[in-house]
XYZ file of C-alpha atoms in Angstrom:
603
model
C 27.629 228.329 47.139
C 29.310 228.106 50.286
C 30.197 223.991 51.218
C 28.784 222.193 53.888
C 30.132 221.552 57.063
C 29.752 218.147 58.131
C 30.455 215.653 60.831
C 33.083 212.962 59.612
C 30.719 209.959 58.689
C 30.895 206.939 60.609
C 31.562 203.831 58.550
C 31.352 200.060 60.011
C 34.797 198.519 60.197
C 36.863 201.443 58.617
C 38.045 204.873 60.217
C 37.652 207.413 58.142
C 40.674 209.831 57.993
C 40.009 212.782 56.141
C 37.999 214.467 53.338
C 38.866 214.115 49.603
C 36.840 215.400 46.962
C 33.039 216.512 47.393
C 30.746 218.258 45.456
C 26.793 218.638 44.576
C 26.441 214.706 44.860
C 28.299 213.382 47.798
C 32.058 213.591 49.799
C 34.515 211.450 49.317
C 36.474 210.351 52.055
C 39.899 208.574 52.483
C 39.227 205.410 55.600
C 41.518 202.873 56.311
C 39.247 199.221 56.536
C 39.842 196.497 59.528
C 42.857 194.921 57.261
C 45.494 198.372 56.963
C 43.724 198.764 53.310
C 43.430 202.244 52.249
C 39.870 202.704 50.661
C 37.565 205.550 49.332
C 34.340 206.310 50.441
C 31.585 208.295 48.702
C 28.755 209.345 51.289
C 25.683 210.897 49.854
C 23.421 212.862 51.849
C 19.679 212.723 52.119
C 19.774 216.489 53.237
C 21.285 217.123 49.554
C 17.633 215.987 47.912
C 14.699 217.535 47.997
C 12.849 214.509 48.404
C 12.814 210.903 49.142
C 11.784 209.748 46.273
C 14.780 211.082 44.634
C 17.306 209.867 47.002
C 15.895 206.522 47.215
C 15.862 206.057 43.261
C 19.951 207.264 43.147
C 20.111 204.855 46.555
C 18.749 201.491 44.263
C 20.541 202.864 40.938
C 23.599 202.087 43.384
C 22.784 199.119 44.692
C 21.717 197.635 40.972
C 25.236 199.139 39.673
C 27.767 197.206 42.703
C 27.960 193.958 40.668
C 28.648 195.618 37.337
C 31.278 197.671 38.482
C 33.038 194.458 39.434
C 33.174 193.560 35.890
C 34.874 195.538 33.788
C 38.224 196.992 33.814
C 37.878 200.811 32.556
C 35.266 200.799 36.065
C 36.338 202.272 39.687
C 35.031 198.900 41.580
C 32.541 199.247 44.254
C 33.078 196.695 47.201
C 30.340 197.622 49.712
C 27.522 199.551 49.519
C 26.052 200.867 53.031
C 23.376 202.718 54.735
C 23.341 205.024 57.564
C 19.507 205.206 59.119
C 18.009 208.187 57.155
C 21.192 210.507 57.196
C 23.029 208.955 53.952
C 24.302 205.881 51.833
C 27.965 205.090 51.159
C 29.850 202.603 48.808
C 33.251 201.935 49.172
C 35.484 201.549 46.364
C 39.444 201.299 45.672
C 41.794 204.525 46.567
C 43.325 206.051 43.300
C 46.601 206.799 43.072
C 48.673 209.273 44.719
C 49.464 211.876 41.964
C 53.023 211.428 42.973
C 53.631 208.403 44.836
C 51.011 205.965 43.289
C 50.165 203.157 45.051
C 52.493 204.625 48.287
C 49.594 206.332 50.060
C 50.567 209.033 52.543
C 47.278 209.929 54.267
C 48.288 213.265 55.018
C 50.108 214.354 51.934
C 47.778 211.994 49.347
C 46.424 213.777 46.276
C 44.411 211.650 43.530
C 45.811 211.050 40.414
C 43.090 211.832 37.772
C 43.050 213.368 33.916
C 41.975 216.311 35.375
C 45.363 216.763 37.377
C 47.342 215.390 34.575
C 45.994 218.004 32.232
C 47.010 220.823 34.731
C 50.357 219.853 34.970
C 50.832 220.043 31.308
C 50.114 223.658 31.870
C 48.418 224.014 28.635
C 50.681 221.651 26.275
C 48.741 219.037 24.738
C 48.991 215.736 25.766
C 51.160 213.199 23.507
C 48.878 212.213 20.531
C 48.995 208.528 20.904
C 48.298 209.148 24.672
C 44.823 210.823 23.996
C 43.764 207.730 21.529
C 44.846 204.854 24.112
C 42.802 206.826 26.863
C 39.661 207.700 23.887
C 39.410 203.747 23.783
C 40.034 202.479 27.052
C 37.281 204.942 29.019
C 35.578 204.198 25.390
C 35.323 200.471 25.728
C 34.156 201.267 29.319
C 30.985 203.292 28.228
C 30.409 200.354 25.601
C 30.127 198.259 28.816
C 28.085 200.174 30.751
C 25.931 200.784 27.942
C 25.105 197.785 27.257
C 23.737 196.969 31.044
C 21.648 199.872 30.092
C 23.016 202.575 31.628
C 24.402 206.277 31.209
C 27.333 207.959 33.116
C 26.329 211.243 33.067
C 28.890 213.263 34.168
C 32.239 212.438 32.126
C 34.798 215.029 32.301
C 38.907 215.072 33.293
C 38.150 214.945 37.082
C 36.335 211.540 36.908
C 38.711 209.477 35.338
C 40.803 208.008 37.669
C 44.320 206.188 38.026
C 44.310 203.131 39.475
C 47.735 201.209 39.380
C 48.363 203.458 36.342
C 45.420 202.428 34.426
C 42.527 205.402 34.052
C 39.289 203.876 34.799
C 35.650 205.544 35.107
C 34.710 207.051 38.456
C 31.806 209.032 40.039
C 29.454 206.529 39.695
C 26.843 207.799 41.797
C 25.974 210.146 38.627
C 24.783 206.552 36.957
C 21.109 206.546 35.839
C 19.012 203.764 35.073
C 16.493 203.703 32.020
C 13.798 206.481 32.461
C 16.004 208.830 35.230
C 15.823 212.534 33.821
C 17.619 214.066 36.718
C 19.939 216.760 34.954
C 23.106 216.352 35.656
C 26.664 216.690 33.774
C 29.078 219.635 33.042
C 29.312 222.927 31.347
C 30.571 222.162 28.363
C 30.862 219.064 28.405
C 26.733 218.479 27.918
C 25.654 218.469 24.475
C 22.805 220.933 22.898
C 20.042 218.507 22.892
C 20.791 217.840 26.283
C 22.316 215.323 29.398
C 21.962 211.678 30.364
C 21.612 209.658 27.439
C 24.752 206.888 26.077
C 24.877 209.612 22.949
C 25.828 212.428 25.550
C 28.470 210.485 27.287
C 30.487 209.717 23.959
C 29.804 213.730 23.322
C 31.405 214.436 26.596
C 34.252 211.947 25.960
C 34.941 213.644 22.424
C 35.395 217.197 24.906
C 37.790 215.147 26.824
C 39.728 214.131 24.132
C 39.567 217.624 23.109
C 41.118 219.287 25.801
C 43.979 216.250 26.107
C 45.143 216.252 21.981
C 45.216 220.777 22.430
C 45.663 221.941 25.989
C 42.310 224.066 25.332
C 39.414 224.625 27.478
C 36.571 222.004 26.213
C 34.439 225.529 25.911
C 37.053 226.936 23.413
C 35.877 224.416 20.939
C 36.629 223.863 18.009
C 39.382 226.258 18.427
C 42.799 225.073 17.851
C 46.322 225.872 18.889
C 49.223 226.112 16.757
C 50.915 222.918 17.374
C 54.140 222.199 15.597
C 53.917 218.265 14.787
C 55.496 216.230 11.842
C 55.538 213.103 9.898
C 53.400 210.512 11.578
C 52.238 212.471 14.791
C 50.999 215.125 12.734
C 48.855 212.218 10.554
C 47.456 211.155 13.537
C 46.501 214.260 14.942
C 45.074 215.663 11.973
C 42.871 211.919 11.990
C 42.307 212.547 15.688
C 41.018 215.280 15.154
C 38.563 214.667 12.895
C 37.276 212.090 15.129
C 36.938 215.175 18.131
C 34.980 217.100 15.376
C 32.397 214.293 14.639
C 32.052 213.201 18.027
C 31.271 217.069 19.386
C 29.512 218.082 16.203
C 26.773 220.530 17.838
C 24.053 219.197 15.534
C 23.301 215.700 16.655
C 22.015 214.148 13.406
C 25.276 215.186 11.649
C 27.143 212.882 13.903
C 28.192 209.577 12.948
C 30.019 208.178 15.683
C 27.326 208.241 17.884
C 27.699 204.855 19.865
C 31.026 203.635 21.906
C 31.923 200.751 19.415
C 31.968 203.240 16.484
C 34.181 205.630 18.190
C 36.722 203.072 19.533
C 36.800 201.275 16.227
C 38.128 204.908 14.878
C 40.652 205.134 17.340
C 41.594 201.866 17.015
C 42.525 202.862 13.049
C 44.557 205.742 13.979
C 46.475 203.644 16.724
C 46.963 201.093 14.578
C 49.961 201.850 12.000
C 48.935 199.344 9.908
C 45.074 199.017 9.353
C 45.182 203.270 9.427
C 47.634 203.215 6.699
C 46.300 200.490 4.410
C 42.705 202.089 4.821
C 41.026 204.452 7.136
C 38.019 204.986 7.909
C 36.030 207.249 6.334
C 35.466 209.693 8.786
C 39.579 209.746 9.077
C 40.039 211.073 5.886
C 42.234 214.364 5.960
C 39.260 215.863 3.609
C 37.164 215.785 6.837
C 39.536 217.377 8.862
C 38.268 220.399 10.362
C 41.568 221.595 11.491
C 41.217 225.176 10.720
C 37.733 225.995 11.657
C 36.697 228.836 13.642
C 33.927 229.619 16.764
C 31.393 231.652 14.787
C 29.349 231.633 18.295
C 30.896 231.834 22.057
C 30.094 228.960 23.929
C 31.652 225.998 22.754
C 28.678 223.742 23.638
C 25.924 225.968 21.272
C 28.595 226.432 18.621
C 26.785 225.863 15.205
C 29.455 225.551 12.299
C 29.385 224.453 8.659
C 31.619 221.288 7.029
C 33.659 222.942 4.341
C 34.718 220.849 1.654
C 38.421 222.315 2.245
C 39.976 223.271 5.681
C 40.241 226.822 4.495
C 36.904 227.505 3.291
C 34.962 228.237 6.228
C 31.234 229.702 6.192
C 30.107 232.145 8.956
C 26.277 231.613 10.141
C 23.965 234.219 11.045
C 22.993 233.928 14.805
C 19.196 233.730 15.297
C 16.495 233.728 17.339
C 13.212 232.145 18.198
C 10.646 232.234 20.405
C 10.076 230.350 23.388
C 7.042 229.124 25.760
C 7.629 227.476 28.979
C 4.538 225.401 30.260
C 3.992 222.395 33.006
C 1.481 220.622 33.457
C -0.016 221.222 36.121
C 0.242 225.032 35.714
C 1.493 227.333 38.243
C 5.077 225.772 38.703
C 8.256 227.883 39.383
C 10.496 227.591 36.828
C 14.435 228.232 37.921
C 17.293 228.073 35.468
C 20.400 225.399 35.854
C 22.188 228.231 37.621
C 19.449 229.138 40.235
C 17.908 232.273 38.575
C 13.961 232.647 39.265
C 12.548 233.123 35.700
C 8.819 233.164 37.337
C 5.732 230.933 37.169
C 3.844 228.801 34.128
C 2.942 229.700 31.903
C 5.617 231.855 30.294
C 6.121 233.667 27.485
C 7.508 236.432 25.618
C 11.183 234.623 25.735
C 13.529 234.029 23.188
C 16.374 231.482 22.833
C 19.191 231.320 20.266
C 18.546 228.667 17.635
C 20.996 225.782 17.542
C 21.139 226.331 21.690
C 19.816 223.619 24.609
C 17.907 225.354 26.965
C 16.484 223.238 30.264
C 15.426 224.387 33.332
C 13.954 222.897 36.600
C 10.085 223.407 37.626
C 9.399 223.594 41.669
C 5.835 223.366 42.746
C 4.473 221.922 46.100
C 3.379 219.167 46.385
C 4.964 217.810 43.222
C 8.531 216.660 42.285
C 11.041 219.236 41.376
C 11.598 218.227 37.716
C 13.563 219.151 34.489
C 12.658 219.946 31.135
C 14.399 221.454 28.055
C 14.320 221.321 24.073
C 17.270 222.403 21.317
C 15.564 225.773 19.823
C 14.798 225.959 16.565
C 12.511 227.871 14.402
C 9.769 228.730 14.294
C 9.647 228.131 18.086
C 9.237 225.822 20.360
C 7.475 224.894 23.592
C 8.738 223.384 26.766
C 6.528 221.512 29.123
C 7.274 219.692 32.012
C 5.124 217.150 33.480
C 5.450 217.134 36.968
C 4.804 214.069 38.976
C 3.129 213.866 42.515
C 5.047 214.319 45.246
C 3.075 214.486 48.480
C 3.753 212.353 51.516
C 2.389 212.538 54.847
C 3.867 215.727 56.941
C 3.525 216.096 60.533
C 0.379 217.995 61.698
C -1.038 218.637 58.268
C -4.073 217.011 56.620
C -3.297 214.324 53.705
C -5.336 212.451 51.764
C -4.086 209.278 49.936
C -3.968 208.326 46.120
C -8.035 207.333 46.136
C -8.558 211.108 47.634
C -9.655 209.726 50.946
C -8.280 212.735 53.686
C -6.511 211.579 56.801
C -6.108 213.859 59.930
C -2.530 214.046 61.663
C -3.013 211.604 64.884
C 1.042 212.441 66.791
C 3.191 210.953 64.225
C 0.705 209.179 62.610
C -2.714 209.491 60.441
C -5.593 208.375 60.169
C -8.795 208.672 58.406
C -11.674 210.354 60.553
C -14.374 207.924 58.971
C -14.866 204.489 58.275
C -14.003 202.956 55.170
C -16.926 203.888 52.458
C -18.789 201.777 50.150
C -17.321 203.529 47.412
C -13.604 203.342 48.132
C -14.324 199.538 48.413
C -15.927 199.443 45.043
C -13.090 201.173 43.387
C -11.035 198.240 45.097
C -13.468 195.450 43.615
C -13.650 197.045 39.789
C -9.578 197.481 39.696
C -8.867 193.568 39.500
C -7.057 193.542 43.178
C -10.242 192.561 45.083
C -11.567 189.904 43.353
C -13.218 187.740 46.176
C -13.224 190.084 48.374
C -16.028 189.169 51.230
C -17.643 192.507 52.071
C -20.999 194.234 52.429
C -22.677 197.403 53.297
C -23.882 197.963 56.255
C -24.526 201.318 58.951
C -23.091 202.450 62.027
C -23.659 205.374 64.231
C -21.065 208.040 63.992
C -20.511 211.473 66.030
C -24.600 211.153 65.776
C -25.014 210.443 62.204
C -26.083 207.470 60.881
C -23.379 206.450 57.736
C -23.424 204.142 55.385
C -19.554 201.834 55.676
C -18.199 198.892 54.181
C -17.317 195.995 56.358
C -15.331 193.157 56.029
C -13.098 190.584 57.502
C -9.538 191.788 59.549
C -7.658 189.496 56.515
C -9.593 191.500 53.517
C -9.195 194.812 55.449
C -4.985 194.357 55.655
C -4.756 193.569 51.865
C -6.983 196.435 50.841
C -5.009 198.269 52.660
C -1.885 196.879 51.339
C -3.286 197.983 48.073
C -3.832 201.240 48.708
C -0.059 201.932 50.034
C 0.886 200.488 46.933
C -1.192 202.234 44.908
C -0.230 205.491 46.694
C 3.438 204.780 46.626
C 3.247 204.459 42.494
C 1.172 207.753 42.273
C 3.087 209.568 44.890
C 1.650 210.159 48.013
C 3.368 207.889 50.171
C 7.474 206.903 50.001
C 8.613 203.439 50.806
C 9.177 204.365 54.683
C 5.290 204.980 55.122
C 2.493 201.698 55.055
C -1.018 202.180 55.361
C -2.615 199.580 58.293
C -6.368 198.945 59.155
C -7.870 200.027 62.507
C -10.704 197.802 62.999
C -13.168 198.348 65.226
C -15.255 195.459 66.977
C -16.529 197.299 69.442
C -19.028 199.932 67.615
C -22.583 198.500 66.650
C -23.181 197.794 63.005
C -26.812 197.951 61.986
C -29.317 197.090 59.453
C -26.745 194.209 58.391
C -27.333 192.247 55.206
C -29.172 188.448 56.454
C -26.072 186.119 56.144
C -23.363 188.551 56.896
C -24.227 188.847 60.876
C -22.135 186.029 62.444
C -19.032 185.937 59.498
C -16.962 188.189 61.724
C -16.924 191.252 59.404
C -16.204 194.576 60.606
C -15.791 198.695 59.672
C -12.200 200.039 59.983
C -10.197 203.546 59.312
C -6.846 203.827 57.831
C -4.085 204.604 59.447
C -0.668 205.958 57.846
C 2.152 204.609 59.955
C 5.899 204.263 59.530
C 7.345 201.325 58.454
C 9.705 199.939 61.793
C 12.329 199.029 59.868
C 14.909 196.220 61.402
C 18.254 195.699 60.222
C 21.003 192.879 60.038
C 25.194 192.836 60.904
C 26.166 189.325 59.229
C 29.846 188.214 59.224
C 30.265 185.110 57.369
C 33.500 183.004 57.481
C 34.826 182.418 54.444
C 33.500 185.574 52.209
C 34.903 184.481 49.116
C 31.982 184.096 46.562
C 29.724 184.366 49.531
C 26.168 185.435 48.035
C 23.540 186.315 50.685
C 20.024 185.954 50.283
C 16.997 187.402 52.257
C 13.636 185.945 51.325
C 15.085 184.473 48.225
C 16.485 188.218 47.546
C 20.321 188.487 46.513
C 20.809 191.097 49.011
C 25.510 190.549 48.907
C 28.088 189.426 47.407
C 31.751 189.673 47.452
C 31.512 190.191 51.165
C 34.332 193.320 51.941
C 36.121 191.671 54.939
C 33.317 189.381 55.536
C 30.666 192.010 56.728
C 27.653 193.007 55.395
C 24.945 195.179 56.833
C 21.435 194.400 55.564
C 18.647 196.848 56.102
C 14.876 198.012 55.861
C 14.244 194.748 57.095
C 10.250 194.707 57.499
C 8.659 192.963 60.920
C 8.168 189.298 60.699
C 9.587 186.015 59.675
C 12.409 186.081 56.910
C 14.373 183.492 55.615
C 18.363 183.829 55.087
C 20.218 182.201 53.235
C 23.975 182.316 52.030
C 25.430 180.157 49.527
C 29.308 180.079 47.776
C 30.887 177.265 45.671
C 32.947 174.805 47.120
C 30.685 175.134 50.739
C 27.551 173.784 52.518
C 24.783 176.458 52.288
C 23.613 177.217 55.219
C 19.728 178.899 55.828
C 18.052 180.129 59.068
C 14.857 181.719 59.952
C 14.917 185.128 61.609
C 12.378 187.008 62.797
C 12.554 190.818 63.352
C 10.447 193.280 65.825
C 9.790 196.860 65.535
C 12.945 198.400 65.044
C 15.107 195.313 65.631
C 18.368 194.868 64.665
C 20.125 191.488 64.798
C 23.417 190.694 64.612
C 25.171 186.984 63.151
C 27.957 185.528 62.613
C 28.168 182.639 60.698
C 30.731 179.877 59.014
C 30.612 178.100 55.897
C 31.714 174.464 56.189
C 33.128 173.270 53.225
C 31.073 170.420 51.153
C 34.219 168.554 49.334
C 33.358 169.541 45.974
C 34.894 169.649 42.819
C 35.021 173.805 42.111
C 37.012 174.245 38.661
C 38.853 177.704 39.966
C 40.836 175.761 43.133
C 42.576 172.602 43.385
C 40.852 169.653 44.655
């Protein structure tokens, strides 16, 4: 695939110098802030996803994971996260090393320092055995940490471990997911057979790294090994290593043990550790176990299926089978498209085989729907793969929509709106879910294009949250996205007949829907001092840890909002804004300090 050709992205208060690194989820740039710091900056693109939805979910995964990458060391901090008006988000983060130079950064002549670069200048060798334990538990203890704010890297491999001040820490964190993201990302290779994004794939993944570091092998030539001439205690330790690598990358995931972060760094740990390895290893580190001799009785390293002997030498070769395999979605009538782009045709398919002990996933494309992934591990006697696909269908320009009740809309410019009046049923549907309990409405007629139809009517106050229902409603089914709001249009003008006694003089009323884009406004803030700074936007934590002071706050709906900021040691300060259509604002403020005691300072 050929690579995009983009504009260099404009950043508030850095200038970005040049590109380094990019790939299917975002560029990274090299920018120099306001203060002569040298920073990175990952830009994604919305042009990269084929919908909003999508973006927007990666956009808040980012925004959730800025504080926690603060917090551990084994994490590439994030200082800023940004947003460019529908083109892309950015976060900033800390500059690796210079794969030469360090922390001397050459703009020009800078290359990152990562595993991936260190294992290519090995030029094969294997890396020094102690070496591949002390990075197994440092990136280890990292993924314990993340996995506990329950979340999944996705995508580790050489290239995203980073050096920063000669420590290797996690990067490409825009791969994070939150609970319940399915997106299929990760590696060849480096993905396990049952499949990508859960905590037990990353430790898989980190096994492959440790793989290719302890015996200068490609992690798809596993469980290969190299003749490596080692003695005394290195060769203990690699033999234990090694074991380790076997039961972390063992094909068939219920015959691993060291399935969770703790349990693999705690078996590290007894290999580093001369003493508490020598007195009593674990018993996965027992030289019995290790599989130092085995051989690939399948090509591919990730579908490899291989037996435990009960000696190194004994090994058992398995007989490669088949079984069949059904692809279905639900709805039917989906394209279904393999990882590598192939066009396998529409569901329902059959008459397809896989090779048992193998992952297979693929991605299902149907319109109005999202694009989605499915997969299973085959096994016999078969299996079926189904994806459930969920709505995707948002208002486009000049095409007829209907909303999540099935009402149909007709494009009005860049707008739509419903051709009728709000019916009696839609507002019954509203009554029986719970959300329009004391609602004040009746039925009434008007006279429309010459017919005489049968509407609800109600107040102008009833008529906005009805409709506020509906775009939520529509927004958790999928018709709208969060840029979209549906508004009522009422209409005092028309004359309502045959009106219920009571209702005449109450000030009730028939009104269409109209879909309408959100008009957005958005805030520049400065605050003097940023340390500890924590910004707040309707009671919202919206900052912290302001980079240079500066913080841009956006999707700012129309109306009255109420800001506040707040740090240890200072006066809080709060003010009311209020935003038009499209407004953006711009403040500076200053925190005056308050005189008290704040255990971290002198006072």
């Amino acid at each position: 695939m050929r690579e995009k050709i983009r504009d260099i992205p404009e950043i508030p208060d850095h200038e970005v110098l040049r590109k380094i690194g990019g790939g299917s989820y975002g560029d990274v740039w090299m920018a120099q802030a306001v203060t002569g710091v040298m920073r990175a900056i990952k830009v994604i693109w919305r042009e990269d996803f084929e919908n909003d939805r999508d973006f927007e979910r990666e956009f808040e995964g980012i925004r959730n994971y800025e504080p926690i990458s603060r917090s551990h060391a084994g994490l590439i901090p994030i200082l800023h996260v940004g947003r460019s008006k529908e083109k892309f988000y950015y976060y900033v983060m800390e500059l690796a090393d210079d794969v030469e130079k360090g922390q001397k950064i050459h703009p020009v002549e800078y290359v990152p320092k990562t595993l991936r670069s260190e294992l290519l200048a090995a030029e094969g060798r294997p890396l020094p055995v102690i070496d591949c334990i002390d990075m197994g538990m440092k990136i280890g203890r990292a993924l314990d940490y993340l996995h506990d704010q329950g979340l999944a890297h996705r995508d580790i491999k050489p290239g995203n471990i980073v050096y920063h001040k000669g420590v290797p820490k996690l990067a490409d964190i825009g791969l994070v997911a939150m609970p319940g993201q399915h997106t299929f990302v990760g590696t060849q290779g480096f993905v396990p057979p049952e499949g990508p994004g859960t905590r037990r794939a990353d430790i898989y993944a980190l096994g492959k790294v440790m793989y290719e570091m302890a015996t200068g092998l490609d992690r798809l030539d596993f469980p290969n090994l190299p003749e490596i001439k080692l003695h005394g205690e290195s060769a203990k330790r690699w033999k234990l290593l090694n074991a380790v690598i076997c039961d972390a990358c063992e094909p068939r995931e219920p015959r691993r043990t060291l399935k969770t972060a703790p349990l693999l760094v705690s078996a590290l740990e007894k290999i580093g550790d001369n003493k508490k390895f020598r007195k009593k290893a674990h018993p996965l580190l027992k030289p019995a176990f290790a599989l130092a001799s085995l051989m690939v009785v399948l090509a591919g390293g990730m579908a490899a299926l291989y037996k435990q002997a009960s000696r190194p030498q004994d090994v058992e070769t398995v007989e490669i089978q088949y079984a069949p395999v059904k692809i279905t979605s639900i709805p039917n009538g989906a394209e279904v498209w393999t990882v590598d782009g192939e066009f396998l045709g529409t569901t329902p398919l059959g008459g397809r085989e896989g090779q048992v002990g193998t992952y297979l996933q693929y991605e299902f494309r149907k319109s109005g729907y999202s694009n989605t992934f499915a997969g299973s591990a085959v096994s016999l006697p078969g299996v079926i793969i189904e994806a459930h696909l969920p709505i995707f269908a948002p208002p486009k320009q000049d095409e007829y929509w209907s909303d999540a009740l099935g009402m149909g809309y007709l494009p009005k410019g860049h707008e739509h709106e419903s051709p009728s009046f709000l019916s009696h049923r839609f507002a019954q549907i509203y009554v029986k879910s719970g959300a329009g309990e004391g609602l004040n409405y009746t039925v009434a007629y008007v006279k429309q294009n010459g017919a005489r139809r049968k509407v609800a009517i109600m107040s102008p106050k009833d008529a906005a949250q009805y409709c506020q229902w509906l775009t939520e409603l529509s927004l958790e089914r999928g018709f709208l996205t969060s840029e979209f709001q549906i508004v009522p249009v009422i209409d005092k003008k028309i004359k309502v007949l045959d009106i219920p006694n009571g209702y005449k003089n109450m000030g009730l009323f028939p009104f269409k829907c109209r879909v309408k884009s959100i008009p957005f406004g958005q805030l520049s803030l400065r605050v003097e001092p940023a340390d500890d700074a924590m910004v707040f936007l309707d009671g919202i934590l919206v900052g912290s840890d302001l980079v240079d002071g500066s913080l841009r706050v956006q999707d700012i709906t129309p109306g009255k909002h109420t800001l506040s900021i707040d740090a240890e040691g200072f006066r809080s300060i709060s003010r009311v804004l209020t935003f038009g259509n499209w407004e953006e604002k711009s403040l500076e403020l200053r925190m005056m300090p308050n005189k008290s005691v704040v255990f971290t300072r002198p006072w």
